[in-house]
Amino acid sequence: MPELPEVEVTRRGVAPHIEGQTVTEVVLRRSGLRWPFPLELSSHLSGQIIRGTGRRGKYLLIHFDHGTLIVHLGMSGNLRILPLATIPKKHDHFDLVVGQQLMRMNDARRFGAVLWHPTGDGPLAEHVLLAKLGLEPLEDIFSGEILYQQTRNRSAPIKQVLLAGDIVVGVGNIYACESLFEAGINPKTAAHRIGKVRYSKLAGAIRDILGRAIEKGGSTLRDFVGADGRSGYFQQSYFVYDRAGEPCRVCGLLIEQIKQGQRSTFYCKSCQK
DNA sequence: AGCTTCTCCTGCGAGC
DNA sequence: TGCTCGCAGGAGAAGC
């Protein structure tokens, strides 16, 4: 499941192949994913030059002079750069043909999205899907102090506040569990009951874990395929995620699995208070 | 406003 | 072998 590191690795993977290139064709093999594909996408993009790429949270951004293509990989999506005329496989839904290659999106579970934001609609940051996103965890402004300030009115468990994405973006289920372990915080703790010192540890843990994952080239998850077609899945060893009933790598106590908001949470009762 | 639950979808593994 | 069932999850939508 792509979390922030996988999206960033994907962006870095496709960028050198598409930036500065002219789009010659757009191929849509179904009417949409999570939402319908934009009408007239092909006429919007054909003949236009890709000026650059970016990322906001887990949204991948492809910039043109007259607008931005917003791509979300959902939880099973990936982008790959392939030779022209590569036969599409099951769940290959969308191609952007650029020069002698194509950028192809595959998304089995179809939770992904492709949207178009015309420059004339105002600043991209004000797009309805981007406007309420929290801070980028890898930017300098993200800190324990900010986490502390932003959680004073949040009584929900810290794990769910992290996943909500309105304070900090890009932290999905795996990295939320791992970050809370590294910071020694019980995932059930009400966010407003955590102090500055512990938030400082948490901010550092999030930054370290996401940064390391990007360096490694993405996640370890089954669905992710790197932009060059090799698996982006590194069997990194998690401390808690998906380790229910196995011994904690620090203290040896067995890792617990609970449900929070219909999502599995893994943690060590002894190391996380 | 914030919290919780529901929902979309397919692939996979367990159990029979 | 083939079936059914439960689970996985990002995040918007809806109800409170």
PDB file of N, CA, C and O (backbone and C1' of nucleotides) in Angstrom, chain C:
ATOM      1  P    DT C   1      -5.350 -28.974  -7.867  1.00  0.00           P
ATOM      2  O5'  DT C   1      -6.873 -29.351  -7.561  1.00  0.00           O
ATOM      3  C5'  DT C   1      -7.604 -29.951  -8.609  1.00  0.00           C
ATOM      4  C4'  DT C   1      -9.051 -29.572  -8.418  1.00  0.00           C
ATOM      5  C3'  DT C   1      -9.325 -28.077  -8.624  1.00  0.00           C
ATOM      6  O3'  DT C   1     -10.472 -27.950  -9.442  1.00  0.00           O
ATOM      7  C1'  DT C   1     -10.066 -28.737  -6.472  1.00  0.00           C
ATOM      8  P    DG C   2     -10.952 -26.636 -10.077  1.00  0.00           P
ATOM      9  O5'  DG C   2     -12.028 -26.118  -9.018  1.00  0.00           O
ATOM     10  C5'  DG C   2     -13.139 -26.939  -8.706  1.00  0.00           C
ATOM     11  C4'  DG C   2     -13.896 -26.299  -7.575  1.00  0.00           C
ATOM     12  C3'  DG C   2     -14.021 -24.774  -7.684  1.00  0.00           C
ATOM     13  O3'  DG C   2     -15.357 -24.402  -7.408  1.00  0.00           O
ATOM     14  C1'  DG C   2     -13.234 -25.362  -5.569  1.00  0.00           C
ATOM     15  P    DC C   3     -15.994 -23.076  -7.952  1.00  0.00           P
ATOM     16  O5'  DC C   3     -16.545 -22.449  -6.587  1.00  0.00           O
ATOM     17  C5'  DC C   3     -17.696 -23.021  -5.978  1.00  0.00           C
ATOM     18  C4'  DC C   3     -17.623 -22.832  -4.485  1.00  0.00           C
ATOM     19  C3'  DC C   3     -17.422 -21.399  -4.030  1.00  0.00           C
ATOM     20  O3'  DC C   3     -18.582 -20.587  -4.179  1.00  0.00           O
ATOM     21  C1'  DC C   3     -16.153 -22.901  -2.693  1.00  0.00           C
ATOM     22  P    DT C   4     -19.683 -20.083  -3.483  1.00  0.00           P
ATOM     23  O5'  DT C   4     -19.267 -19.762  -1.969  1.00  0.00           O
ATOM     24  C5'  DT C   4     -19.770 -20.590  -0.921  1.00  0.00           C
ATOM     25  C4'  DT C   4     -19.128 -20.185   0.395  1.00  0.00           C
ATOM     26  C3'  DT C   4     -19.320 -18.704   0.739  1.00  0.00           C
ATOM     27  O3'  DT C   4     -19.801 -18.633   2.081  1.00  0.00           O
ATOM     28  C1'  DT C   4     -17.032 -19.298   0.891  1.00  0.00           C
ATOM     29  P    DC C   5     -20.374 -17.240   2.584  1.00  0.00           P
ATOM     30  O5'  DC C   5     -19.161 -16.796   3.515  1.00  0.00           O
ATOM     31  C5'  DC C   5     -18.665 -17.702   4.508  1.00  0.00           C
ATOM     32  C4'  DC C   5     -17.411 -17.099   5.116  1.00  0.00           C
ATOM     33  C3'  DC C   5     -17.539 -15.588   5.359  1.00  0.00           C
ATOM     34  O3'  DC C   5     -17.325 -15.297   6.728  1.00  0.00           O
ATOM     35  C1'  DC C   5     -15.505 -16.125   4.197  1.00  0.00           C
ATOM     36  P    DG C   6     -17.580 -13.831   7.264  1.00  0.00           P
ATOM     37  O5'  DG C   6     -16.090 -13.386   7.619  1.00  0.00           O
ATOM     38  C5'  DG C   6     -15.179 -14.332   8.170  1.00  0.00           C
ATOM     39  C4'  DG C   6     -13.780 -13.743   8.154  1.00  0.00           C
ATOM     40  C3'  DG C   6     -13.751 -12.249   8.473  1.00  0.00           C
ATOM     41  O3'  DG C   6     -12.661 -12.010   9.354  1.00  0.00           O
ATOM     42  C1'  DG C   6     -12.751 -12.628   6.350  1.00  0.00           C
ATOM     43  P    DC C   7     -12.496 -10.590   9.992  1.00  0.00           P
ATOM     44  O5'  DC C   7     -11.210 -10.075   9.196  1.00  0.00           O
ATOM     45  C5'  DC C   7     -10.065 -10.908   9.121  1.00  0.00           C
ATOM     46  C4'  DC C   7      -9.114 -10.326   8.119  1.00  0.00           C
ATOM     47  C3'  DC C   7      -8.939  -8.809   8.269  1.00  0.00           C
ATOM     48  O3'  DC C   7      -7.578  -8.548   8.548  1.00  0.00           O
ATOM     49  C1'  DC C   7      -9.287  -9.433   5.994  1.00  0.00           C
ATOM     50  P    DA C   8      -7.135  -7.173   9.143  1.00  0.00           P
ATOM     51  O5'  DA C   8      -6.448  -6.490   7.877  1.00  0.00           O
ATOM     52  C5'  DA C   8      -5.316  -7.116   7.283  1.00  0.00           C
ATOM     53  C4'  DA C   8      -5.077  -6.486   5.944  1.00  0.00           C
ATOM     54  C3'  DA C   8      -5.271  -4.967   5.956  1.00  0.00           C
ATOM     55  O3'  DA C   8      -4.029  -4.344   6.293  1.00  0.00           O
ATOM     56  C1'  DA C   8      -6.210  -5.999   3.991  1.00  0.00           C
ATOM     57  P    DG C   9      -4.019  -3.077   7.107  1.00  0.00           P
ATOM     58  O5'  DG C   9      -4.332  -1.961   6.033  1.00  0.00           O
ATOM     59  C5'  DG C   9      -3.453  -1.777   4.922  1.00  0.00           C
ATOM     60  C4'  DG C   9      -4.128  -0.878   3.949  1.00  0.00           C
ATOM     61  C3'  DG C   9      -4.606   0.459   4.579  1.00  0.00           C
ATOM     62  O3'  DG C   9      -4.303   1.535   3.706  1.00  0.00           O
ATOM     63  C1'  DG C   9      -6.363  -0.613   3.484  1.00  0.00           C
ATOM     64  P    DG C  10      -3.448   2.712   4.246  1.00  0.00           P
ATOM     65  O5'  DG C  10      -4.009   3.881   3.335  1.00  0.00           O
ATOM     66  C5'  DG C  10      -3.591   3.977   1.974  1.00  0.00           C
ATOM     67  C4'  DG C  10      -4.336   5.094   1.310  1.00  0.00           C
ATOM     68  C3'  DG C  10      -4.448   6.365   2.130  1.00  0.00           C
ATOM     69  O3'  DG C  10      -4.387   7.452   1.206  1.00  0.00           O
ATOM     70  C1'  DG C  10      -6.610   5.425   1.820  1.00  0.00           C
ATOM     71  P    DA C  11      -4.501   8.934   1.716  1.00  0.00           P
ATOM     72  O5'  DA C  11      -6.068   9.190   1.822  1.00  0.00           O
ATOM     73  C5'  DA C  11      -6.837   9.235   0.635  1.00  0.00           C
ATOM     74  C4'  DA C  11      -8.282   9.378   1.016  1.00  0.00           C
ATOM     75  C3'  DA C  11      -8.574  10.467   2.053  1.00  0.00           C
ATOM     76  O3'  DA C  11      -9.751  11.127   1.657  1.00  0.00           O
ATOM     77  C1'  DA C  11      -9.617   8.515   2.665  1.00  0.00           C
ATOM     78  P    DG C  12      -9.762  12.665   1.445  1.00  0.00           P
ATOM     79  O5'  DG C  12     -11.195  12.854   0.779  1.00  0.00           O
ATOM     80  C5'  DG C  12     -11.474  12.219  -0.464  1.00  0.00           C
ATOM     81  C4'  DG C  12     -12.880  11.677  -0.445  1.00  0.00           C
ATOM     82  C3'  DG C  12     -13.940  12.659   0.048  1.00  0.00           C
ATOM     83  O3'  DG C  12     -15.082  12.500  -0.772  1.00  0.00           O
ATOM     84  C1'  DG C  12     -14.019  10.697   1.358  1.00  0.00           C
ATOM     85  P    DA C  13     -16.306  13.512  -0.679  1.00  0.00           P
ATOM     86  O5'  DA C  13     -17.354  12.655   0.151  1.00  0.00           O
ATOM     87  C5'  DA C  13     -17.838  11.431  -0.399  1.00  0.00           C
ATOM     88  C4'  DA C  13     -18.915  10.875   0.490  1.00  0.00           C
ATOM     89  C3'  DA C  13     -19.886  11.934   1.026  1.00  0.00           C
ATOM     90  O3'  DA C  13     -21.201  11.429   0.862  1.00  0.00           O
ATOM     91  C1'  DA C  13     -18.914  10.710   2.829  1.00  0.00           C
ATOM     92  P    DA C  14     -22.450  12.355   1.230  1.00  0.00           P
ATOM     93  O5'  DA C  14     -22.910  11.707   2.619  1.00  0.00           O
ATOM     94  C5'  DA C  14     -23.006  10.287   2.725  1.00  0.00           C
ATOM     95  C4'  DA C  14     -23.290   9.915   4.172  1.00  0.00           C
ATOM     96  C3'  DA C  14     -24.273  10.856   4.872  1.00  0.00           C
ATOM     97  O3'  DA C  14     -25.206  10.077   5.597  1.00  0.00           O
ATOM     98  C1'  DA C  14     -22.292  10.667   6.142  1.00  0.00           C
ATOM     99  P    DG C  15     -26.558  10.764   6.130  1.00  0.00           P
ATOM    100  O5'  DG C  15     -26.494  10.390   7.671  1.00  0.00           O
ATOM    101  C5'  DG C  15     -26.106   9.079   8.085  1.00  0.00           C
ATOM    102  C4'  DG C  15     -25.718   9.121   9.557  1.00  0.00           C
ATOM    103  C3'  DG C  15     -26.610  10.042  10.394  1.00  0.00           C
ATOM    104  O3'  DG C  15     -26.941   9.401  11.620  1.00  0.00           O
ATOM    105  C1'  DG C  15     -24.344  10.648  10.665  1.00  0.00           C
ATOM    106  P    DC C  16     -28.011  10.069  12.598  1.00  0.00           P
ATOM    107  O5'  DC C  16     -27.095  10.547  13.800  1.00  0.00           O
ATOM    108  C5'  DC C  16     -26.431   9.576  14.611  1.00  0.00           C
ATOM    109  C4'  DC C  16     -25.401  10.286  15.467  1.00  0.00           C
ATOM    110  C3'  DC C  16     -25.987  11.376  16.349  1.00  0.00           C
ATOM    111  O3'  DC C  16     -26.041  10.902  17.706  1.00  0.00           O
ATOM    112  C1'  DC C  16     -23.908  12.022  15.335  1.00  0.00           C
TER     113       DC C  16
END
